[in-house]
JSON list of C-alpha atoms in Angstrom, two decimals:
[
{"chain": "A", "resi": 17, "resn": "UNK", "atom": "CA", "xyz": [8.42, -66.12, 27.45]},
{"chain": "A", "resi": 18, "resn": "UNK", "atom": "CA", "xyz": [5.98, -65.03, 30.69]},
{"chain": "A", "resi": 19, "resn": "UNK", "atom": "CA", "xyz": [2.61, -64.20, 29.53]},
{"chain": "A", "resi": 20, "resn": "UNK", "atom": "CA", "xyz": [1.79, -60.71, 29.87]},
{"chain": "A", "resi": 21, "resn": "UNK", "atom": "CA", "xyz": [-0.66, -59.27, 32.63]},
{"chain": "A", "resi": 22, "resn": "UNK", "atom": "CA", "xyz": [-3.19, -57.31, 31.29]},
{"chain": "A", "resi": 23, "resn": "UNK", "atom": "CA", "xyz": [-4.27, -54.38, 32.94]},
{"chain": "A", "resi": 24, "resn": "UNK", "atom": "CA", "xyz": [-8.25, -53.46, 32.72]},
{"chain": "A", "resi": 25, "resn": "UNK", "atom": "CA", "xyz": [-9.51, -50.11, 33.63]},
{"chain": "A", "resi": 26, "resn": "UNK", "atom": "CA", "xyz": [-12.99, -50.75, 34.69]},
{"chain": "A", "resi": 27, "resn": "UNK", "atom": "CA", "xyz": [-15.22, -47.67, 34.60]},
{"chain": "A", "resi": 28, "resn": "UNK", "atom": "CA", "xyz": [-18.80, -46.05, 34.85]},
{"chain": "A", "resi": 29, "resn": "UNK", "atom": "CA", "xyz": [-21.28, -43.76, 36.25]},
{"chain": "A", "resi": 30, "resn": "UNK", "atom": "CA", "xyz": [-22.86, -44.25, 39.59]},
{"chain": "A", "resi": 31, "resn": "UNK", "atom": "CA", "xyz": [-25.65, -47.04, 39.07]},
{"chain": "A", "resi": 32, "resn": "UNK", "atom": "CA", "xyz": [-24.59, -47.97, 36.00]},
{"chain": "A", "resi": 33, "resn": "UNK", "atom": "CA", "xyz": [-23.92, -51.12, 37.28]},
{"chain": "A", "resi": 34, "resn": "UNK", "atom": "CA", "xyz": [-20.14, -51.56, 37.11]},
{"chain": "A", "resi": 35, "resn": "UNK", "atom": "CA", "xyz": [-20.03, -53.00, 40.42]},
{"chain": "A", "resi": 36, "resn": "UNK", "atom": "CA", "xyz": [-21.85, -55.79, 39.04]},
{"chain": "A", "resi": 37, "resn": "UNK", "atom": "CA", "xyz": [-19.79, -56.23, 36.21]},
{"chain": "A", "resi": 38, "resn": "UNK", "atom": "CA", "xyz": [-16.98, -55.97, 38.40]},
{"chain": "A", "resi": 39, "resn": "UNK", "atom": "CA", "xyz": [-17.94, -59.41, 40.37]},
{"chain": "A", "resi": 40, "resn": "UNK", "atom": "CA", "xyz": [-18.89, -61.60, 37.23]},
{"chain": "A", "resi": 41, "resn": "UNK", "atom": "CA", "xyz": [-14.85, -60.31, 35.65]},
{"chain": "A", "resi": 42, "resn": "UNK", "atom": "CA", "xyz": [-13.62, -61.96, 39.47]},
{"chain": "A", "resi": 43, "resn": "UNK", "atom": "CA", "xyz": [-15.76, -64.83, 38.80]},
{"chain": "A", "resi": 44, "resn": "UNK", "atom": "CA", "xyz": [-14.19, -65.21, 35.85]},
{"chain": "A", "resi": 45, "resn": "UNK", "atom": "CA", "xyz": [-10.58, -65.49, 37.45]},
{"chain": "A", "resi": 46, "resn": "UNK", "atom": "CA", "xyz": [-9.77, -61.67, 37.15]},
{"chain": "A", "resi": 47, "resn": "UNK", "atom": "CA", "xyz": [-7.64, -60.06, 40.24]},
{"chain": "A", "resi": 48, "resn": "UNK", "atom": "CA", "xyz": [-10.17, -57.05, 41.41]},
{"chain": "A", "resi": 49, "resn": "UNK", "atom": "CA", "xyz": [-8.41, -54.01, 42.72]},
{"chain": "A", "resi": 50, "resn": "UNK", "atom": "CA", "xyz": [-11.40, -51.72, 43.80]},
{"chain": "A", "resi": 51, "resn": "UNK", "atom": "CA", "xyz": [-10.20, -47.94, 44.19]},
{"chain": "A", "resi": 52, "resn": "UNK", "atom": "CA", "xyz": [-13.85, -47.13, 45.83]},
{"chain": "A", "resi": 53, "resn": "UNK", "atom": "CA", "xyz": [-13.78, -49.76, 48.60]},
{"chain": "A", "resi": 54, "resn": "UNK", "atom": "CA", "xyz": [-9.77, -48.65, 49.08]},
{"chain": "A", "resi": 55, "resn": "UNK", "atom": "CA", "xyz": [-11.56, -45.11, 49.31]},
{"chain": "A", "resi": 56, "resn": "UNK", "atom": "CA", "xyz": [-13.66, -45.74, 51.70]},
{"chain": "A", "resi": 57, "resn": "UNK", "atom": "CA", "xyz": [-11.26, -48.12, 53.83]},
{"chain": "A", "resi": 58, "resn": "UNK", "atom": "CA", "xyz": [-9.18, -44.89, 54.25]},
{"chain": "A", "resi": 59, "resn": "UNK", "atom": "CA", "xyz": [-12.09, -42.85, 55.88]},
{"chain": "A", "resi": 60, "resn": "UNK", "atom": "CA", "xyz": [-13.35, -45.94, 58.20]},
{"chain": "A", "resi": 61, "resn": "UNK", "atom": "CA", "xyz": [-12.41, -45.82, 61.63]},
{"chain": "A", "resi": 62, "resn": "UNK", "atom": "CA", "xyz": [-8.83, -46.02, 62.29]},
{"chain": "A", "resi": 63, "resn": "UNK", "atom": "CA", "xyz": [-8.47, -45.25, 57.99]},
{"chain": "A", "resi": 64, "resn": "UNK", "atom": "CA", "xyz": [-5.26, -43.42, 57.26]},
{"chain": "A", "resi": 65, "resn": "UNK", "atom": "CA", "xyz": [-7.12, -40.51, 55.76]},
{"chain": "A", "resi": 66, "resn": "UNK", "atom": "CA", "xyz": [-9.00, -39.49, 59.32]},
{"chain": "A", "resi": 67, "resn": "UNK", "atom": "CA", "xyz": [-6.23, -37.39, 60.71]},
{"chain": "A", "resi": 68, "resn": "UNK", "atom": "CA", "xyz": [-5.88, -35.12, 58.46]},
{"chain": "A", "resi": 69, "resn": "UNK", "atom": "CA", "xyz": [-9.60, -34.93, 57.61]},
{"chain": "A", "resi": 70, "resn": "UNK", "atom": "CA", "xyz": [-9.87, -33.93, 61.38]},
{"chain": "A", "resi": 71, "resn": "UNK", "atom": "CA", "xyz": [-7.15, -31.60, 60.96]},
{"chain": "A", "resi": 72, "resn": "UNK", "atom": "CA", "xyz": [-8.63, -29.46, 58.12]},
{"chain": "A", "resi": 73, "resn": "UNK", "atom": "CA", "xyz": [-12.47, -29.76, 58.36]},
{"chain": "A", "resi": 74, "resn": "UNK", "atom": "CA", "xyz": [-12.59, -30.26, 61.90]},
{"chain": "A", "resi": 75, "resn": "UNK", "atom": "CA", "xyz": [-13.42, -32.91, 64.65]},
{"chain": "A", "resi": 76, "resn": "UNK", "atom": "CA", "xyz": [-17.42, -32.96, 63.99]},
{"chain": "A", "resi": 77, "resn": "UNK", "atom": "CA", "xyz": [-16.82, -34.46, 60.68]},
{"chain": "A", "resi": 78, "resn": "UNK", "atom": "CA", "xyz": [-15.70, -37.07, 62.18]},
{"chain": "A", "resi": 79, "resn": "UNK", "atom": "CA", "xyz": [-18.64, -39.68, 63.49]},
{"chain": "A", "resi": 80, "resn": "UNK", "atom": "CA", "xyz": [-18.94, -41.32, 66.96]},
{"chain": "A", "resi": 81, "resn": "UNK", "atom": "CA", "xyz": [-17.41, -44.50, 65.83]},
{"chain": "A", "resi": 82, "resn": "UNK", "atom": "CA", "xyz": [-14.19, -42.92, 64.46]},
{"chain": "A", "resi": 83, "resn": "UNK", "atom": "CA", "xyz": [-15.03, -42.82, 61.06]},
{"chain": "A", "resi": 84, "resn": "UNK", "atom": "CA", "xyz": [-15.36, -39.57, 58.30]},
{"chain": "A", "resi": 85, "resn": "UNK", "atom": "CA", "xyz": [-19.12, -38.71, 58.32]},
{"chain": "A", "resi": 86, "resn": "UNK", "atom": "CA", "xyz": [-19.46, -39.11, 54.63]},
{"chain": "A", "resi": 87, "resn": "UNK", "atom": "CA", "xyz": [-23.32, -37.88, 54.55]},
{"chain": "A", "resi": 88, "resn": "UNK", "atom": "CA", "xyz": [-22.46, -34.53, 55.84]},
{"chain": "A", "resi": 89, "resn": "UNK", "atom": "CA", "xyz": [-19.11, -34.41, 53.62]},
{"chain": "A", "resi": 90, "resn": "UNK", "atom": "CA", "xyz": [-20.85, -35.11, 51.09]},
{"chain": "A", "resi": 91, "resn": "UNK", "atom": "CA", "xyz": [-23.46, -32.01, 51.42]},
{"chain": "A", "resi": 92, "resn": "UNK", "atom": "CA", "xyz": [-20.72, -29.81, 52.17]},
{"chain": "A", "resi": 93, "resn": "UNK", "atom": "CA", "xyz": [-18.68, -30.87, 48.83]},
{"chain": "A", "resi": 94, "resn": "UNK", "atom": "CA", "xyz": [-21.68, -30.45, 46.70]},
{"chain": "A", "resi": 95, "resn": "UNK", "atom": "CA", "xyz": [-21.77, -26.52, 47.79]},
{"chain": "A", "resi": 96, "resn": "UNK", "atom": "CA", "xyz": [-18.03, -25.91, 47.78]},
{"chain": "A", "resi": 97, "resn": "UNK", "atom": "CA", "xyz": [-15.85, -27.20, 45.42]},
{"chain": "A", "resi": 98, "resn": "UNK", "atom": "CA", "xyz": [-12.60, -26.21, 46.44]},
{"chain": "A", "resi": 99, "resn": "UNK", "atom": "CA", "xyz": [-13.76, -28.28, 49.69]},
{"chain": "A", "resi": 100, "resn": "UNK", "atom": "CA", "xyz": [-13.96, -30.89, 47.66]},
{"chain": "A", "resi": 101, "resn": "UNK", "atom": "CA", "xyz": [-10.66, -30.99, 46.24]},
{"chain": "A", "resi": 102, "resn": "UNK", "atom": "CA", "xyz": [-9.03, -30.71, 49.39]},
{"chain": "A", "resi": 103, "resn": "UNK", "atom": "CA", "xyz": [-10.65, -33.54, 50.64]},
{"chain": "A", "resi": 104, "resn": "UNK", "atom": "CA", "xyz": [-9.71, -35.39, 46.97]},
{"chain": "A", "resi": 105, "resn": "UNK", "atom": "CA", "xyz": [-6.20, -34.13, 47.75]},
{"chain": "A", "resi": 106, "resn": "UNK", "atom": "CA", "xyz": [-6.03, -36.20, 51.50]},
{"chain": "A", "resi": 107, "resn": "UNK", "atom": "CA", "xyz": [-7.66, -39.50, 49.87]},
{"chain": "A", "resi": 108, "resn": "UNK", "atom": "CA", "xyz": [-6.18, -39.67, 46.53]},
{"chain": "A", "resi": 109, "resn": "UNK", "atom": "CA", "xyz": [-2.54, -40.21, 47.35]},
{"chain": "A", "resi": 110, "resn": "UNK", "atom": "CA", "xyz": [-3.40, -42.88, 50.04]},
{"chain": "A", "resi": 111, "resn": "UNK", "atom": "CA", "xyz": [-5.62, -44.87, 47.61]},
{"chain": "A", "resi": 112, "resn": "UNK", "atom": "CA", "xyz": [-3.14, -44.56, 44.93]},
{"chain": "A", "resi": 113, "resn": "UNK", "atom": "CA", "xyz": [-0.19, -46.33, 47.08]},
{"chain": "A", "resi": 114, "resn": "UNK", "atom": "CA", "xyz": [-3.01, -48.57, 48.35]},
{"chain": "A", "resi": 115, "resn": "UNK", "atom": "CA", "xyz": [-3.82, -49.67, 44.16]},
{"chain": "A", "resi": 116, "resn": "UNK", "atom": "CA", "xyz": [0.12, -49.77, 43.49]},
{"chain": "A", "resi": 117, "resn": "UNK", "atom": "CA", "xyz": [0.70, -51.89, 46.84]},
{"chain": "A", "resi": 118, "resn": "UNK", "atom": "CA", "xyz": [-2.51, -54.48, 45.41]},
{"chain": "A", "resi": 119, "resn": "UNK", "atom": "CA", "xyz": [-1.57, -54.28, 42.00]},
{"chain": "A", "resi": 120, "resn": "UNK", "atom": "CA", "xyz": [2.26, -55.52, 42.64]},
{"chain": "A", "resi": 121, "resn": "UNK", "atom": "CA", "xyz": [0.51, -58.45, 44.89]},
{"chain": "A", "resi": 122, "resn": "UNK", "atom": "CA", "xyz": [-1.37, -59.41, 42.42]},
{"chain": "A", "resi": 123, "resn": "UNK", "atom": "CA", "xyz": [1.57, -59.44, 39.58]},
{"chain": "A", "resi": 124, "resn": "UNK", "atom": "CA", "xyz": [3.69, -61.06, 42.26]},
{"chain": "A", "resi": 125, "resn": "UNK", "atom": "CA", "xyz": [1.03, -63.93, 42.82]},
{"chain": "A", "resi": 126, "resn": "UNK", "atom": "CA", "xyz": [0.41, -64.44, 39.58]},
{"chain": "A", "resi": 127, "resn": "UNK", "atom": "CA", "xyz": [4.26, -65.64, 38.90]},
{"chain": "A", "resi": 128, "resn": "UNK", "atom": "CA", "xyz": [4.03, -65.30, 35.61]},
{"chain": "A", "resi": 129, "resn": "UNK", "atom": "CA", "xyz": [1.25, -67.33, 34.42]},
{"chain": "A", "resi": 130, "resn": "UNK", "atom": "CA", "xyz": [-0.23, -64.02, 33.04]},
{"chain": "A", "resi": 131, "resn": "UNK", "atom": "CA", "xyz": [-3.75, -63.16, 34.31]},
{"chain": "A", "resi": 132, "resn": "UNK", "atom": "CA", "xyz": [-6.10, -60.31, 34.12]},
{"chain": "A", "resi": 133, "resn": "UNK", "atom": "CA", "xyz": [-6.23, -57.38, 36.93]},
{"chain": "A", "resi": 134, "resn": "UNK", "atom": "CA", "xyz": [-9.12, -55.50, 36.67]},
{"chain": "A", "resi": 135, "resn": "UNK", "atom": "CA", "xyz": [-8.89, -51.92, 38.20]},
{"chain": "A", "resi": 136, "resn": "UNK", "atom": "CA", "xyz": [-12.71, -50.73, 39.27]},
{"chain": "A", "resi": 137, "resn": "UNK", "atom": "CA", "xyz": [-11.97, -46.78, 39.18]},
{"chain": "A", "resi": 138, "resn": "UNK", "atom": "CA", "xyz": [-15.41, -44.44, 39.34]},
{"chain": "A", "resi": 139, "resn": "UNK", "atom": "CA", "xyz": [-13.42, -41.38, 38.32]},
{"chain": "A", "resi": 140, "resn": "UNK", "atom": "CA", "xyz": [-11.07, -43.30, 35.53]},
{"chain": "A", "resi": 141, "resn": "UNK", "atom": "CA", "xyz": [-11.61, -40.76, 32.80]},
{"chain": "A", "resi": 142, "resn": "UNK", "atom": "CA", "xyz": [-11.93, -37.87, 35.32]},
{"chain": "A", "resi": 143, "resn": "UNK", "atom": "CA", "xyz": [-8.27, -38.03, 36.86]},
{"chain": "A", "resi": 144, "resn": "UNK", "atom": "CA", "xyz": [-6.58, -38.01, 33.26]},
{"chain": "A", "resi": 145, "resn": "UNK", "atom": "CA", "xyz": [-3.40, -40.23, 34.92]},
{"chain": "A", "resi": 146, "resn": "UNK", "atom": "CA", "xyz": [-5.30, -43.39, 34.78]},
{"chain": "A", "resi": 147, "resn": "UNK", "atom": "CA", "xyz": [-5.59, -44.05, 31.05]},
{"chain": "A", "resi": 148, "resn": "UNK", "atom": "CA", "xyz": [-1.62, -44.02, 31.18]},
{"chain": "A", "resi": 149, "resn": "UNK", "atom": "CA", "xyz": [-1.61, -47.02, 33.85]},
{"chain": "A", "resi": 150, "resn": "UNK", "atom": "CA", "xyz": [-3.83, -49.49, 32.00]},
{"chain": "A", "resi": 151, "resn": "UNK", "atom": "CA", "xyz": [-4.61, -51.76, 28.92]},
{"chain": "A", "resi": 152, "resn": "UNK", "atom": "CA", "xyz": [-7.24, -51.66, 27.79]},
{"chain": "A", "resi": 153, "resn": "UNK", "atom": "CA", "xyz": [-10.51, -49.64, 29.03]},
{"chain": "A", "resi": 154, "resn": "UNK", "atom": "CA", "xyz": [-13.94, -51.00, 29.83]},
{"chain": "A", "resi": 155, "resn": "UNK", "atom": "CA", "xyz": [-16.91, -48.75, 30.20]},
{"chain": "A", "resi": 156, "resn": "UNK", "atom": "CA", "xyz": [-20.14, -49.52, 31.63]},
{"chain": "A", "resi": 157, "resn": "UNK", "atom": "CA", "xyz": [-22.64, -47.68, 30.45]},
{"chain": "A", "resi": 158, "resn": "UNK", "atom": "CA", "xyz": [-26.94, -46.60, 30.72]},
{"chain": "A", "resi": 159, "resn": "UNK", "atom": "CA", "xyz": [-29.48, -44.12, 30.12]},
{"chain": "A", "resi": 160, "resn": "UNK", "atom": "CA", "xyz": [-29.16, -41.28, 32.60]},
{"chain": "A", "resi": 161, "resn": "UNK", "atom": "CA", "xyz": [-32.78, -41.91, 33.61]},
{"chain": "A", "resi": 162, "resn": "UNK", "atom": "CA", "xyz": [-31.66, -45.47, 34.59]},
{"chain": "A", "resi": 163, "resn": "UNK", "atom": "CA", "xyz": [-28.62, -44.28, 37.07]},
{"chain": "A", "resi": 164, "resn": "UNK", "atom": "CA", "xyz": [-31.12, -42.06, 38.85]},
{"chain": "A", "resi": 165, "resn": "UNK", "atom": "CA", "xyz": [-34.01, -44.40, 39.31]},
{"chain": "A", "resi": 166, "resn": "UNK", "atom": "CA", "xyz": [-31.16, -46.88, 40.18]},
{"chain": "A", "resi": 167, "resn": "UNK", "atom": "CA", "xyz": [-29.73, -45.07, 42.74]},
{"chain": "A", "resi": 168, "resn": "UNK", "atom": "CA", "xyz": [-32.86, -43.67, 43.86]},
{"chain": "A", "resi": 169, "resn": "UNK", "atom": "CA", "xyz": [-33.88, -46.93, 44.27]},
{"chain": "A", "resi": 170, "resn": "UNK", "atom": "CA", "xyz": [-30.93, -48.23, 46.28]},
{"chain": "A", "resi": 171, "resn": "UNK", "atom": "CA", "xyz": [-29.41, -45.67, 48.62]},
{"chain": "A", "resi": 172, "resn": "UNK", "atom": "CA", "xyz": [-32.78, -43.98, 49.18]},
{"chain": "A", "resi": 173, "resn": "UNK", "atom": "CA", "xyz": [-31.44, -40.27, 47.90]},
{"chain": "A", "resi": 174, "resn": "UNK", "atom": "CA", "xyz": [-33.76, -37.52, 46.03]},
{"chain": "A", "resi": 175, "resn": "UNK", "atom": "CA", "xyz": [-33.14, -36.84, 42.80]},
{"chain": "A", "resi": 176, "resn": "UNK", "atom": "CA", "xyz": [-31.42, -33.74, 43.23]},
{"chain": "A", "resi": 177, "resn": "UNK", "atom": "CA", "xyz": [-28.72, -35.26, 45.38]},
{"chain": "A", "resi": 178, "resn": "UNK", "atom": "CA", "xyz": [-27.77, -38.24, 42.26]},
{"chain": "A", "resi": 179, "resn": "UNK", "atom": "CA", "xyz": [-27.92, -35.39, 39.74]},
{"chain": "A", "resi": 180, "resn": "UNK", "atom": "CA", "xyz": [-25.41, -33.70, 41.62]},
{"chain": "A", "resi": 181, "resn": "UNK", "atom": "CA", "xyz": [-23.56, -36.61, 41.99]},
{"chain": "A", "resi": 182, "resn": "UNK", "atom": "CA", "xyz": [-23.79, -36.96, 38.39]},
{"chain": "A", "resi": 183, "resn": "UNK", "atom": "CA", "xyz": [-22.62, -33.82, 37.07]},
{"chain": "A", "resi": 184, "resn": "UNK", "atom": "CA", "xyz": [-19.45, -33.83, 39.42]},
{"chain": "A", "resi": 185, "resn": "UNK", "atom": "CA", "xyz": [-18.70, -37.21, 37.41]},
{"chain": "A", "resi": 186, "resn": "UNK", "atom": "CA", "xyz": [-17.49, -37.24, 33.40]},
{"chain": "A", "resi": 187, "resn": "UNK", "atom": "CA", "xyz": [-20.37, -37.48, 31.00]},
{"chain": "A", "resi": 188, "resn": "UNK", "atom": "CA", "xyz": [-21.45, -40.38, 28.99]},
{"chain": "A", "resi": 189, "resn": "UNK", "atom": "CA", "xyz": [-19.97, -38.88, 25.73]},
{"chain": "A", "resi": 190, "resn": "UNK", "atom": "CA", "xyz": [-16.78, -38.57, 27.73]},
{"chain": "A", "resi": 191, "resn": "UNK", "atom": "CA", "xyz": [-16.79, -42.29, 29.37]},
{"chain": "A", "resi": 192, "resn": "UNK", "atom": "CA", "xyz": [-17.85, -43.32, 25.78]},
{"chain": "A", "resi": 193, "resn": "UNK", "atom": "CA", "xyz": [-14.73, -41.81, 24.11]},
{"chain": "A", "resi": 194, "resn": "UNK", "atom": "CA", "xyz": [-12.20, -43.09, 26.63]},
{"chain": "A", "resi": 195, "resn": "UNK", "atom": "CA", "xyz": [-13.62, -46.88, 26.03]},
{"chain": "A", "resi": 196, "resn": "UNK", "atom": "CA", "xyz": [-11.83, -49.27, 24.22]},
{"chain": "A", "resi": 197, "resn": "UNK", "atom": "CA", "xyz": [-14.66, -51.83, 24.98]},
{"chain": "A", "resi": 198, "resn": "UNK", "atom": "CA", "xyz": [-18.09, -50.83, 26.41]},
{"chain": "A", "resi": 199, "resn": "UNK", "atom": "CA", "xyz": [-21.29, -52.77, 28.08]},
{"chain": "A", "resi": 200, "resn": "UNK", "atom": "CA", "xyz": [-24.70, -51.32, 27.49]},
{"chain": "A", "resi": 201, "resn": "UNK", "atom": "CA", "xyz": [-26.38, -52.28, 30.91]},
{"chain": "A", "resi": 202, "resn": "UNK", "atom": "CA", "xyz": [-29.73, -50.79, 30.16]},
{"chain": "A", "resi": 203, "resn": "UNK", "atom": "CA", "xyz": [-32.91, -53.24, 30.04]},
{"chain": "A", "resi": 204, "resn": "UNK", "atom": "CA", "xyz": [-30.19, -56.10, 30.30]},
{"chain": "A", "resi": 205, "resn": "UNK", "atom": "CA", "xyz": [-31.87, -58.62, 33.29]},
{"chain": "A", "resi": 206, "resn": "UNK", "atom": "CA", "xyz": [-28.31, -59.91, 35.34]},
{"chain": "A", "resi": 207, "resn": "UNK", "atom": "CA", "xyz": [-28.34, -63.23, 33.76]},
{"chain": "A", "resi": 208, "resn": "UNK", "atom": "CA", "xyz": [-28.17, -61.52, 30.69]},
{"chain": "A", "resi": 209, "resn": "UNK", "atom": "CA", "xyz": [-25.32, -58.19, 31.69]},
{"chain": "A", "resi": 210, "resn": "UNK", "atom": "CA", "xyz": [-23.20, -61.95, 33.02]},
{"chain": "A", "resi": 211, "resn": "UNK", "atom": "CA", "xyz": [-23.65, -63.12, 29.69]},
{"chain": "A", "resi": 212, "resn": "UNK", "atom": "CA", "xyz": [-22.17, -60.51, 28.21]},
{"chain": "A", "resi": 213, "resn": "UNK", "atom": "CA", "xyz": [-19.54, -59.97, 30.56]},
{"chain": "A", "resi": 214, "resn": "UNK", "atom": "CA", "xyz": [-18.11, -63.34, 30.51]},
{"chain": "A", "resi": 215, "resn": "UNK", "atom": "CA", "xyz": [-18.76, -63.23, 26.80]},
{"chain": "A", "resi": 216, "resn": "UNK", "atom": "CA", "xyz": [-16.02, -59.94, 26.85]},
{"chain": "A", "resi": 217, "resn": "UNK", "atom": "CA", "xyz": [-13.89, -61.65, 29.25]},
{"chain": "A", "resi": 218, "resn": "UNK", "atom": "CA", "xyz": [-12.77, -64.55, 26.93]},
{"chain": "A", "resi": 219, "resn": "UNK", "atom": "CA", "xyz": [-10.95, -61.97, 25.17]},
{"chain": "A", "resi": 220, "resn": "UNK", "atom": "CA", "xyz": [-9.02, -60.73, 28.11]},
{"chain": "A", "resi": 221, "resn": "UNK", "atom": "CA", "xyz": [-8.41, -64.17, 28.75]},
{"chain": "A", "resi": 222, "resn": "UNK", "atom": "CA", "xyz": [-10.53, -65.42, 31.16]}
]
């Protein structure tokens, strides 16, 4: 009998350092399948999403280099919603067939030897379809405080701009109650958060 591929959803809120937790699973021998990098290969220049982002929003969106001017998309999503889910509505089929192309790759490589495939997905508990399409769910998790100093501290943004960020993403109380396993990355040095991760990943089979 083929050992079975398990399927992890890997989720959490910006800086909560998922990303991180992300690399130490792959370390471990788990297939990645990142639907934020696929995101953002679709809007680079010459992604499949640019067209039709030209189309509907218009050619200045679009920077010199060919590429969707996510600084300025951003902005305008924050203060129009429905812009914002036209936008989702361009991107989110492409990534999906992206993830489904990767994900039957990665069974295909495997060959039956089982394995781990770890789906990194910012907005796992947001789209409601994911929870459907994996094993097992991993959230990480923090203080709010620590995702805005975080990202503060990182990307250079105000405050204002990661709050709004923030509140366009699930809660922690609603990340929390989708998990089936969760990480508390909050005073954790990374030596310590790769402890813990490789720690959890023995029981995915790593």
């Amino acid at each position: 009998m083929q050992p079975p591929i398990l399927r992890i959803g890997l989720t959490g809120g910006i800086g909560s350092g998922k990303s991180t937790v992300a690399s130490v699973l792959v370390a471990s021998g788990a297939t990645l399948i990142d639907a934020d990098a696929i995101s953002r290969q679709v809007t680079a220049p010459g992604g499949l999403a640019l067209q039709e982002i030209a189309r509907q929003f218009g050619d200045d969106l679009i920077t010199a280099d060919g590429a969707m001017d996510r600084d300025r998309m951003r902005q305008l999503a924050f203060s129009d919603p429905s812009l914002r889910r036209r936008l989702e509505a361009i991107i989110h089929p492409l990534v999906g067939q992206e993830v489904m192309r990767q994900s039957e790759q990665a069974v295909t490589v495997a060959k039956g030897e089982g394995g781990c495939i770890v789906f990194d997905v910012p907005l796992l508990v947001e789209s409601g379809r994911w929870r459907q399409q994996v094993d097992h769910v991993l959230v990480v998790d923090c203080m709010e405080a620590t995702q805005i100093a975080r990202v503060m501290a990182r990307n250079g943004w105000s405050q204002e701009v990661v709050e709004k960020i923030m509140a366009g993403q699930a809660s922690r109380a609603q990340r929390l109650a989708a998990a089936d396993s969760c990480i508390f990355n909050d005073g954790l040095s990374l030596d310590a958060l790769a402890v813990l991760v490789r720690q959890l990943g023995l029981h995915f089979g790593l």
